[in-house]
Short mmCIF file of N, CA and C in Angstrom, two decimals:
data_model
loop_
_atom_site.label_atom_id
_atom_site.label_comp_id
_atom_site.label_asym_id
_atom_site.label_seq_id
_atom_site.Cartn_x
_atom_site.Cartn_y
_atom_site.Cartn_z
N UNK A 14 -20.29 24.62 -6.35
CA UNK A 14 -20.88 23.63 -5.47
C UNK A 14 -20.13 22.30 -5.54
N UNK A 15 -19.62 21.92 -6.89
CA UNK A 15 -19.01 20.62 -6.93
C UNK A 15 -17.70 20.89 -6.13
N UNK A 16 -16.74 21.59 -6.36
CA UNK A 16 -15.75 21.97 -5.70
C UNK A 16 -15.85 22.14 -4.31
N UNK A 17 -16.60 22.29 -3.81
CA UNK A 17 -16.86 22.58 -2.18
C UNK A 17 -17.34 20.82 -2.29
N UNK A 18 -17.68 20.75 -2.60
CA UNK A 18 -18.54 18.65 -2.58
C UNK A 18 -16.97 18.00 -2.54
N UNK A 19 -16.26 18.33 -3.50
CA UNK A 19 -14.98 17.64 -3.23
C UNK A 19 -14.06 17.77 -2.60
N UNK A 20 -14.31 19.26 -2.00
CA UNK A 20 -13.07 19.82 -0.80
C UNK A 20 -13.22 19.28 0.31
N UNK A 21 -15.18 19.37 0.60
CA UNK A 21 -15.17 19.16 1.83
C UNK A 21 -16.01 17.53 2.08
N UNK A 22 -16.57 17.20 0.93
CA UNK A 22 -16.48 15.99 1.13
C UNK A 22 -18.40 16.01 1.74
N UNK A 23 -18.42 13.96 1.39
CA UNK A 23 -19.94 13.99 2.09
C UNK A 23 -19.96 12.58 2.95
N UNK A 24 -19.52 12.54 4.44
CA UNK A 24 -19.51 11.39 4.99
C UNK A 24 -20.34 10.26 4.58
N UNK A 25 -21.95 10.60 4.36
CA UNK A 25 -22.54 9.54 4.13
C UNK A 25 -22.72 8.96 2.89
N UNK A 26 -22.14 9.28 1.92
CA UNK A 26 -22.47 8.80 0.64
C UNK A 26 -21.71 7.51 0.36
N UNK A 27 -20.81 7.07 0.89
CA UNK A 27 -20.37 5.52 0.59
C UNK A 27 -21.05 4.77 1.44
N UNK A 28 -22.20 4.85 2.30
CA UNK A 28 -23.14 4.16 2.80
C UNK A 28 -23.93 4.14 1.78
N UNK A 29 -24.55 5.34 1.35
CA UNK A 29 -25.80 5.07 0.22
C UNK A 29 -25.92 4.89 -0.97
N UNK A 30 -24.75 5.37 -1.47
CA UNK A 30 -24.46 5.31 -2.80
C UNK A 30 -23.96 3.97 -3.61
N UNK A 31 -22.91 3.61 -2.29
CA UNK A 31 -22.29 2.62 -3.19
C UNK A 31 -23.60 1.20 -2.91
N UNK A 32 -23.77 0.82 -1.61
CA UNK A 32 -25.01 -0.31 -2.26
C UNK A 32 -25.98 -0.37 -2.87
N UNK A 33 -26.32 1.32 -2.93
CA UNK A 33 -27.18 1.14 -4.11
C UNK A 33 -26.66 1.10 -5.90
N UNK A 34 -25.41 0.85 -5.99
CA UNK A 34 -25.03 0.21 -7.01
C UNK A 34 -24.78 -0.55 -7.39
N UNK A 35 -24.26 -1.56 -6.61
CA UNK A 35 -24.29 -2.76 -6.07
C UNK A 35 -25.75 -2.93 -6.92
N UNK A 36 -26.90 -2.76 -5.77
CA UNK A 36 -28.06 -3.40 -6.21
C UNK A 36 -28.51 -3.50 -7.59
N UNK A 37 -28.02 -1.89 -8.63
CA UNK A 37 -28.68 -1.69 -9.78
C UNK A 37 -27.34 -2.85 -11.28
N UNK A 38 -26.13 -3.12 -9.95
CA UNK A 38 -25.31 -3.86 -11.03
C UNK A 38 -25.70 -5.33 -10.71
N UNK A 39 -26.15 -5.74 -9.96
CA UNK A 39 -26.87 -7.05 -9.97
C UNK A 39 -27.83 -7.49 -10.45
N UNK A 40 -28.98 -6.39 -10.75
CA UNK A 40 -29.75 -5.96 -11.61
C UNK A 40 -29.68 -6.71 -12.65
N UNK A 41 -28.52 -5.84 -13.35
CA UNK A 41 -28.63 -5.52 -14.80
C UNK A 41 -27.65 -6.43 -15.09
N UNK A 42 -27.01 -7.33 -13.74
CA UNK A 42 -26.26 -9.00 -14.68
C UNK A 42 -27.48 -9.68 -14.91
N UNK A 43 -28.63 -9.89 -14.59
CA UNK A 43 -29.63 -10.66 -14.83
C UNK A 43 -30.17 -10.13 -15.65
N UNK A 44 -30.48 -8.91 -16.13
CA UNK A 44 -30.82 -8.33 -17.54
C UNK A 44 -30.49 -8.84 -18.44
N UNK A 45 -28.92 -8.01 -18.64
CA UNK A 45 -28.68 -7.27 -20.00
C UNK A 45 -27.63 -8.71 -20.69
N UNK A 46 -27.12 -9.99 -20.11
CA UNK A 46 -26.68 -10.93 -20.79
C UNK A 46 -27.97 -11.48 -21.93
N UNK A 47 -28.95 -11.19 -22.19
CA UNK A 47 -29.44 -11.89 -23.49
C UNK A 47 -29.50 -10.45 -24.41
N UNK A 48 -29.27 -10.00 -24.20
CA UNK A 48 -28.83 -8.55 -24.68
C UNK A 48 -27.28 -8.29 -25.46
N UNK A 49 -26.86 -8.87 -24.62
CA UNK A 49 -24.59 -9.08 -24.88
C UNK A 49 -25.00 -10.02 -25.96
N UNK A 50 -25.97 -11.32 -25.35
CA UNK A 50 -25.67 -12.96 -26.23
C UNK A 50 -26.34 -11.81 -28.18
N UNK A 51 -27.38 -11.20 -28.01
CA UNK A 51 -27.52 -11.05 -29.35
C UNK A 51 -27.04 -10.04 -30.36
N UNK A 52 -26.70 -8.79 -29.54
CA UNK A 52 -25.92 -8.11 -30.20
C UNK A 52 -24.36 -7.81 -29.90
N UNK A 53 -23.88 -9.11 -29.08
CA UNK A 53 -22.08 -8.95 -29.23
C UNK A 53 -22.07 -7.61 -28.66
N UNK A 54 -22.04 -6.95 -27.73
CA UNK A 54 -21.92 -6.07 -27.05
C UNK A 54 -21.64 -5.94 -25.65
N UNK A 55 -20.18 -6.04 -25.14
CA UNK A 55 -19.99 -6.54 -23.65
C UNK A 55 -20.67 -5.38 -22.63
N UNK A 56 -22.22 -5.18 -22.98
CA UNK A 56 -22.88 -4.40 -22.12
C UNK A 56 -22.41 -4.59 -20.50
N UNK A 57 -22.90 -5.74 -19.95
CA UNK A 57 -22.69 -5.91 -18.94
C UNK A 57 -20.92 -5.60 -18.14
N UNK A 58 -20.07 -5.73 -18.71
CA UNK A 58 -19.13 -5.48 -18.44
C UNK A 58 -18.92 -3.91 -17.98
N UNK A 59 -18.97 -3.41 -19.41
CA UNK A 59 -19.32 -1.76 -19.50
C UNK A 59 -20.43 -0.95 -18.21
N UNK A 60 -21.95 -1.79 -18.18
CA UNK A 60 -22.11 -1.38 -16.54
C UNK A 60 -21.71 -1.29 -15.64
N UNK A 61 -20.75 -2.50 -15.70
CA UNK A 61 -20.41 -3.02 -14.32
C UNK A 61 -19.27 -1.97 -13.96
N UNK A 62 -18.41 -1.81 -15.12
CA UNK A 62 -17.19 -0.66 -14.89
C UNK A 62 -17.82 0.57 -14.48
N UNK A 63 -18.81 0.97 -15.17
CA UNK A 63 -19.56 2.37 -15.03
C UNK A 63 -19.83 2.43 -13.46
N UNK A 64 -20.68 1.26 -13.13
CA UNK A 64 -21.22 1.25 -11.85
C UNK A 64 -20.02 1.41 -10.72
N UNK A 65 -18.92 0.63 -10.82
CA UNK A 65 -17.91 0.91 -9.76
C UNK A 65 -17.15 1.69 -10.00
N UNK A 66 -17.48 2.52 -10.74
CA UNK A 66 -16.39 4.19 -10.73
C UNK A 66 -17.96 5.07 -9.89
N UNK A 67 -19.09 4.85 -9.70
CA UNK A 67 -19.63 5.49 -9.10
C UNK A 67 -19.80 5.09 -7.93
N UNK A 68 -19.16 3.84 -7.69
CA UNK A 68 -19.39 3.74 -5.97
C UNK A 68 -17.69 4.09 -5.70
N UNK A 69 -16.82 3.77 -6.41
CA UNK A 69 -15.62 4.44 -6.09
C UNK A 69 -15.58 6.13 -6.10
N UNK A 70 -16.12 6.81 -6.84
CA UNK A 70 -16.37 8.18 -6.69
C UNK A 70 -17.35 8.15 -4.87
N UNK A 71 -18.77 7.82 -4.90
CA UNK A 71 -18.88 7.97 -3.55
C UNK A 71 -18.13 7.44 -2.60
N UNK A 72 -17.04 6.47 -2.56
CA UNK A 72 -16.37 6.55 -1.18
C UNK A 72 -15.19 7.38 -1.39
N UNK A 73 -14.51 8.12 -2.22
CA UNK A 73 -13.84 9.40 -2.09
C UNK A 73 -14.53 10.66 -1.41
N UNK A 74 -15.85 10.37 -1.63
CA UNK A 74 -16.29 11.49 -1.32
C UNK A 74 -16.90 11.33 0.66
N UNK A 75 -16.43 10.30 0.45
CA UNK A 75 -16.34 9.76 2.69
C UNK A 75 -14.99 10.22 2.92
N UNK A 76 -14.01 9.72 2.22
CA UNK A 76 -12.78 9.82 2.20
C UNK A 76 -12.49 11.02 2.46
N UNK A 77 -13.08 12.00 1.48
CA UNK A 77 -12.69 13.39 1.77
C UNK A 77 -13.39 13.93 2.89
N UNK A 78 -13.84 13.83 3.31
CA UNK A 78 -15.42 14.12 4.39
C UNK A 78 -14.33 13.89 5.68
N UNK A 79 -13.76 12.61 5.46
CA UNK A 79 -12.48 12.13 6.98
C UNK A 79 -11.60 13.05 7.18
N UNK A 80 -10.99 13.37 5.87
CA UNK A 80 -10.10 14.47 5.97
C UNK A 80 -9.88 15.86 5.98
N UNK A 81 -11.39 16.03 5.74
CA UNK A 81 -11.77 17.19 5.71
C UNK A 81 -12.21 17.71 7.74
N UNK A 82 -12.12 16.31 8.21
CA UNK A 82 -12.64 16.72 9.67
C UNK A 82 -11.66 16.02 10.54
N UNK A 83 -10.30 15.53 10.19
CA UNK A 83 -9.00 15.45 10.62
C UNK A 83 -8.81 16.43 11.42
N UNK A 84 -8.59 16.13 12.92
CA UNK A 84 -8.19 17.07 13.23
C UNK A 84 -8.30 16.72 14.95
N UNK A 85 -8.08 17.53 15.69
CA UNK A 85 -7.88 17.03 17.19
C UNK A 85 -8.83 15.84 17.75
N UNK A 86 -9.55 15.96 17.47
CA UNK A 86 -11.11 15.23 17.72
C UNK A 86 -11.71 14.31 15.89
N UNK A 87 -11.11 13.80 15.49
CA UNK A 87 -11.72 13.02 14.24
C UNK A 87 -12.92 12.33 14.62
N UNK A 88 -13.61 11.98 16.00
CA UNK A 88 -14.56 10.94 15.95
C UNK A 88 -15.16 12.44 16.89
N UNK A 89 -14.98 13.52 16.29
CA UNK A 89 -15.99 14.14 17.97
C UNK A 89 -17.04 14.23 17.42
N UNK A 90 -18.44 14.73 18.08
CA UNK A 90 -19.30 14.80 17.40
C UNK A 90 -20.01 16.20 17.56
N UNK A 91 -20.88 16.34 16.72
CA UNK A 91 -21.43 17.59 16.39
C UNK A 91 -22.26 17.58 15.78
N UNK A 92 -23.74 18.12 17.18
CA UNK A 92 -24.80 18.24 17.30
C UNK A 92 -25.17 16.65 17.10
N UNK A 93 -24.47 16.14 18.08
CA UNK A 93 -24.85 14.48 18.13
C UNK A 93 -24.74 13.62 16.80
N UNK A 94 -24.05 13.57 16.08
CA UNK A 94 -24.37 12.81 14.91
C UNK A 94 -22.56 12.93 14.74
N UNK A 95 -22.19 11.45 14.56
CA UNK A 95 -20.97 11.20 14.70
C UNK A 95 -20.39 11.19 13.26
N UNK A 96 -20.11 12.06 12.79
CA UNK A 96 -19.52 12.11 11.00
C UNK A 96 -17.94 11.85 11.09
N UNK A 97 -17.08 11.58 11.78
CA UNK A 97 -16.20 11.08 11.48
C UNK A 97 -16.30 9.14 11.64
N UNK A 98 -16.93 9.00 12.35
CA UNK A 98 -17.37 7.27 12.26
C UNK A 98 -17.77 6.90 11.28
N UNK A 99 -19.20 7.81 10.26
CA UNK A 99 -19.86 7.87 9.54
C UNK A 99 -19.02 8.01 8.02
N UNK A 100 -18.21 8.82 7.98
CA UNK A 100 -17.33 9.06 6.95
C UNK A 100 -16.45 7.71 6.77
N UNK A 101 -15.57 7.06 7.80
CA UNK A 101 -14.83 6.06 7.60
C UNK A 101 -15.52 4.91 7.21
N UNK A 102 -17.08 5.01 7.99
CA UNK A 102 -17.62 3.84 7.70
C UNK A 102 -18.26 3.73 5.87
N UNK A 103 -18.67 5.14 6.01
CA UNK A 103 -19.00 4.89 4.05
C UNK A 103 -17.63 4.64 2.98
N UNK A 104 -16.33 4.74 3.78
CA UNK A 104 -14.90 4.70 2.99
C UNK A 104 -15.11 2.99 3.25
N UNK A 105 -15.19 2.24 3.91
CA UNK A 105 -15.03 1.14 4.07
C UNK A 105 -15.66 0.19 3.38
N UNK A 106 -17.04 0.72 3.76
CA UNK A 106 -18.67 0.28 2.82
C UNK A 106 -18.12 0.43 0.56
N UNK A 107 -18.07 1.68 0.58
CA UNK A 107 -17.33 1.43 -1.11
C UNK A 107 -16.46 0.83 -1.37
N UNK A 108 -15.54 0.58 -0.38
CA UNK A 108 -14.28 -0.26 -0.90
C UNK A 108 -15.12 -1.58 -1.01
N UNK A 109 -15.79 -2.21 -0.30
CA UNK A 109 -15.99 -3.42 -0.35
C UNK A 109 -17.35 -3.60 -1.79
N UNK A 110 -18.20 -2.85 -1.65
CA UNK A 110 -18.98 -2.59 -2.69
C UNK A 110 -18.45 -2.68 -3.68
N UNK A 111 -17.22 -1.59 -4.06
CA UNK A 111 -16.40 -1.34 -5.30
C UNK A 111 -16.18 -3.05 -6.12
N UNK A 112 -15.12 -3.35 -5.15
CA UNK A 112 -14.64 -4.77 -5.44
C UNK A 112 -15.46 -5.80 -5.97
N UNK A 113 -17.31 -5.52 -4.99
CA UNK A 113 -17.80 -6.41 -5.05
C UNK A 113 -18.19 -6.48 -6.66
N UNK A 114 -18.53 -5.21 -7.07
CA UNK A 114 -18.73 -4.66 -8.07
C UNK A 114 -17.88 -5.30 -9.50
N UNK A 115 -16.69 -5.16 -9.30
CA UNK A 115 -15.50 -5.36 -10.14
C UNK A 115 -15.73 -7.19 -10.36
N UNK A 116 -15.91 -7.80 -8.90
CA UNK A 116 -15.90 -9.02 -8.99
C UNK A 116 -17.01 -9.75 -10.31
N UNK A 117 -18.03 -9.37 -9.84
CA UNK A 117 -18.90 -9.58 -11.02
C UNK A 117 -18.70 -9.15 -12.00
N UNK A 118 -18.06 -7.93 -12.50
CA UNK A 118 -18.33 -7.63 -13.60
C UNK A 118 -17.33 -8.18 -14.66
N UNK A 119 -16.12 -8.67 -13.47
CA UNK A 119 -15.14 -9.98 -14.24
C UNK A 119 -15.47 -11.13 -14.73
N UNK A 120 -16.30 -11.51 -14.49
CA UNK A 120 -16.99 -12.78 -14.86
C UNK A 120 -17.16 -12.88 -16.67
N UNK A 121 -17.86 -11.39 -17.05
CA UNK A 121 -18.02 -11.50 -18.40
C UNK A 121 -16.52 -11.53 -19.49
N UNK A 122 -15.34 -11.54 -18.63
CA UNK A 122 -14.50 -11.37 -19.53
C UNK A 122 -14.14 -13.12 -19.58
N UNK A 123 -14.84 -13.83 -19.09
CA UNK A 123 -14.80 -15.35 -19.13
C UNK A 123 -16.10 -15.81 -20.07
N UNK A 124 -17.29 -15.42 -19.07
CA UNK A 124 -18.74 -16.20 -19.79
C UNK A 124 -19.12 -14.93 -21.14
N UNK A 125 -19.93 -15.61 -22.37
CA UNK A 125 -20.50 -14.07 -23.27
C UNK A 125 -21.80 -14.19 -22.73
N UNK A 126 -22.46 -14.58 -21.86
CA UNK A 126 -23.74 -14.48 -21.85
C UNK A 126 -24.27 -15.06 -22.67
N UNK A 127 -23.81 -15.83 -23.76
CA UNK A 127 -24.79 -16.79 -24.55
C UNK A 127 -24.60 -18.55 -23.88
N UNK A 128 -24.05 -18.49 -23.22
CA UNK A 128 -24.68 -20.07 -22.65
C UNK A 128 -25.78 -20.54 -22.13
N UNK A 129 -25.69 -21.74 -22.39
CA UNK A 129 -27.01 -22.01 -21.99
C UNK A 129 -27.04 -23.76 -22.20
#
């Protein structure tokens, strides 16, 4: 099943996947810094990496979904529901997620979370 998931790919999952990591890594910057400040543990960092290898994993998996439906017609549709729009658009959606992701989670290699 995973192998067919990666051959053929899932257009919509860099729509859903990646902001919802986004949301759970924004989260957990407002968490887990009094957490870093007491036990010296660049938690937050470590989420933040975790979190954008899973929104970078879901927009491969748009990615593959595009290429998997490459082909005379990339935007045709079938049974009304446009999965090649849908696919590019969740490749687009993680990239920017990803980054957004990365952006924050750079921060801790500046602040430890113990300021104040």
């Amino acid at each position: 099943m995973i192998a067919r998931l990666l051959r053929q790919g899932l257009p919509s999952s860099g729509l859903y996947v990646s902001p919802a990591a986004w949301l759970i890594s924004t989260q957990l910057n407002y968490m887990l810094p009094g957490v870093t400040c007491s036990t010296g543990m660049p938690l937050v960092l470590v989420a933040g990496l975790a979190l954008a290898l899973v929104s970078a994993l879901s927009g491969l998996l748009s990615w593959r979904a595009w290429l998997a439906m490459a082909g005379p017609r990339p935007f045709g549709q079938d049974e009304n529901r446009p999965h090649g729009f849908v696919a590019l658009l969740g490749t687009a959606a993680a990239v920017l997620f990803t980054l957004v992701i990365l952006l924050h989670a750079s921060a801790n290699l500046f602040l430890t979370g113990c300021e104040r």
